[in-house]
Amino acid sequence: IINDITEDRQGRLWVATNGVGVARLNDDLNDASSNPKKKFLNFRLNNSETANRVNAFLFDSQGNLWCATDGGLFRASVDANGPQHFELILPYEGEIAMAAFADREGRLWFGIENQLIEVEITR
């Protein structure tokens, strides 16, 4: 199940899944990190089932990937090979993450059940 789709600054498409983390569309056959036999490259956030149910996600102005999951809010830096280590920023369980938004000021907003979470990105 696909929960969300976003695009990074390089124009690559990413998919938030309901159980296998995030996936990047493998449409650049010239990319050295690509495996031309796979349509999607999958990246798990960690070994937790709830953490890999990604409901909403986005890239911040610095190219970090933020994922609002059933197991918490995660962040990872992304390079040519994909996301590096996913860091748990805000743990929560059983709450539903429904939305992610980046405003013009560079702030990130996440709708998690009945809460609105604001993250300020320092430059």
Tab-separated table of C-alpha atoms in Angstrom:
chain	number	residue	atom	x	y	z
A	1	ILE	CA	0.000	0.000	0.000
A	2	ILE	CA	1.298	3.458	-0.913
A	3	ASN	CA	0.620	6.136	1.698
A	4	ASP	CA	2.440	9.121	0.176
A	5	ILE	CA	4.639	10.168	-2.759
A	6	THR	CA	7.233	12.957	-2.867
A	7	GLU	CA	10.068	14.201	-5.055
A	8	ASP	CA	13.603	15.054	-3.922
A	9	ARG	CA	15.734	17.956	-5.201
A	10	GLN	CA	17.260	15.700	-7.863
A	11	GLY	CA	13.804	14.996	-9.306
A	12	ARG	CA	13.662	11.389	-8.068
A	13	LEU	CA	10.322	9.992	-6.929
A	14	TRP	CA	9.958	8.440	-3.472
A	15	VAL	CA	7.110	6.338	-2.104
A	16	ALA	CA	6.027	5.930	1.544
A	17	THR	CA	4.800	2.383	2.080
A	18	ASN	CA	2.625	0.726	4.676
A	19	GLY	CA	5.146	-1.850	5.844
A	20	VAL	CA	8.458	-1.813	3.965
A	21	GLY	CA	9.645	1.743	4.771
A	22	VAL	CA	10.368	4.071	1.856
A	23	ALA	CA	11.213	3.269	-1.737
A	24	ARG	CA	12.837	5.286	-4.526
A	25	LEU	CA	11.817	4.812	-8.144
A	26	ASN	CA	14.797	3.420	-10.056
A	27	ASP	CA	14.387	5.247	-13.358
A	28	ASP	CA	17.944	6.579	-13.844
A	29	LEU	CA	19.888	3.782	-15.485
A	30	ASN	CA	23.021	5.999	-15.569
A	31	ASP	CA	23.042	6.251	-11.762
A	32	ALA	CA	25.934	4.137	-10.426
A	33	SER	CA	23.915	3.196	-7.314
A	34	SER	CA	21.027	1.870	-9.415
A	35	ASN	CA	20.292	-1.771	-10.002
A	36	PRO	CA	18.648	-1.785	-13.471
A	37	LYS	CA	16.740	-4.987	-12.663
A	38	LYS	CA	14.781	-3.325	-9.822
A	39	LYS	CA	12.022	-0.774	-10.415
A	40	PHE	CA	12.200	0.423	-6.798
A	41	LEU	CA	15.026	0.556	-4.269
A	42	ASN	CA	13.655	-0.126	-0.766
A	43	PHE	CA	14.948	1.411	2.469
A	44	ARG	CA	13.751	0.213	5.863
A	45	LEU	CA	13.794	2.729	8.730
A	46	ASN	CA	14.680	0.083	11.319
A	47	ASN	CA	13.628	-3.432	12.375
A	48	SER	CA	10.359	-2.304	13.956
A	49	GLU	CA	7.187	-3.131	12.042
A	50	THR	CA	5.533	0.133	13.127
A	51	ALA	CA	8.505	2.287	12.060
A	52	ASN	CA	8.246	0.915	8.524
A	53	ARG	CA	4.615	1.980	8.155
A	54	VAL	CA	5.388	5.430	6.748
A	55	ASN	CA	2.240	7.549	6.532
A	56	ALA	CA	3.647	10.894	5.408
A	57	PHE	CA	7.096	12.160	4.526
A	58	LEU	CA	9.038	15.021	2.997
A	59	PHE	CA	12.482	16.417	2.288
A	60	ASP	CA	13.639	19.497	4.169
A	61	SER	CA	15.623	22.387	2.637
A	62	GLN	CA	18.891	20.584	3.466
A	63	GLY	CA	17.866	17.377	1.678
A	64	ASN	CA	17.122	15.337	4.817
A	65	LEU	CA	14.268	12.847	4.594
A	66	TRP	CA	11.646	13.108	7.381
A	67	CYS	CA	9.213	10.213	7.868
A	68	ALA	CA	6.092	10.276	10.048
A	69	THR	CA	5.398	6.634	10.841
A	70	ASP	CA	3.246	4.522	13.133
A	71	GLY	CA	6.374	4.152	15.302
A	72	GLY	CA	7.556	7.763	15.514
A	73	LEU	CA	9.047	10.640	13.570
A	74	PHE	CA	12.344	9.733	11.850
A	75	ARG	CA	15.022	11.710	9.971
A	76	ALA	CA	17.831	10.550	7.666
A	77	SER	CA	20.404	12.275	5.510
A	78	VAL	CA	20.282	11.099	1.908
A	79	ASP	CA	23.204	10.650	-0.470
A	80	ALA	CA	23.519	9.079	-3.931
A	81	ASN	CA	23.086	5.600	-2.411
A	82	GLY	CA	19.888	6.521	-0.560
A	83	PRO	CA	19.035	7.332	3.057
A	84	GLN	CA	21.744	6.778	5.604
A	85	HIS	CA	20.937	5.850	9.204
A	86	PHE	CA	17.356	6.777	10.177
A	87	GLU	CA	17.333	8.602	13.518
A	88	LEU	CA	14.267	8.510	15.769
A	89	ILE	CA	13.437	12.169	16.493
A	90	LEU	CA	10.080	11.864	18.250
A	91	PRO	CA	8.913	8.475	19.536
A	92	TYR	CA	5.214	7.667	19.658
A	93	GLU	CA	3.186	4.490	19.278
A	94	GLY	CA	-0.418	3.943	18.356
A	95	GLU	CA	-0.949	7.461	17.052
A	96	ILE	CA	-1.656	8.039	13.406
A	97	ALA	CA	0.605	10.366	11.419
A	98	MET	CA	-1.503	11.876	8.672
A	99	ALA	CA	0.304	14.853	7.138
A	100	ALA	CA	3.698	16.425	6.473
A	101	PHE	CA	4.254	19.947	5.157
A	102	ALA	CA	7.227	22.308	4.674
A	103	ASP	CA	6.479	26.035	4.691
A	104	ARG	CA	8.353	28.944	3.039
A	105	GLU	CA	10.216	29.717	6.254
A	106	GLY	CA	11.790	26.239	6.236
A	107	ARG	CA	9.684	24.948	9.132
A	108	LEU	CA	8.292	21.427	8.952
A	109	TRP	CA	4.800	20.562	10.151
A	110	PHE	CA	3.517	17.087	10.969
A	111	GLY	CA	-0.071	16.186	11.802
A	112	ILE	CA	-0.028	13.306	14.252
A	113	GLU	CA	-3.468	12.214	15.476
A	114	ASN	CA	-4.728	15.256	17.416
A	115	GLN	CA	-1.357	17.071	17.542
A	116	LEU	CA	0.438	19.507	15.282
A	117	ILE	CA	4.225	19.115	15.530
A	118	GLU	CA	6.470	21.979	14.336
A	119	VAL	CA	10.160	21.385	13.549
A	120	GLU	CA	12.391	24.387	12.938
A	121	ILE	CA	15.355	23.699	10.679
A	122	THR	CA	18.444	25.749	11.530
A	123	ARG	CA	20.570	26.813	8.609
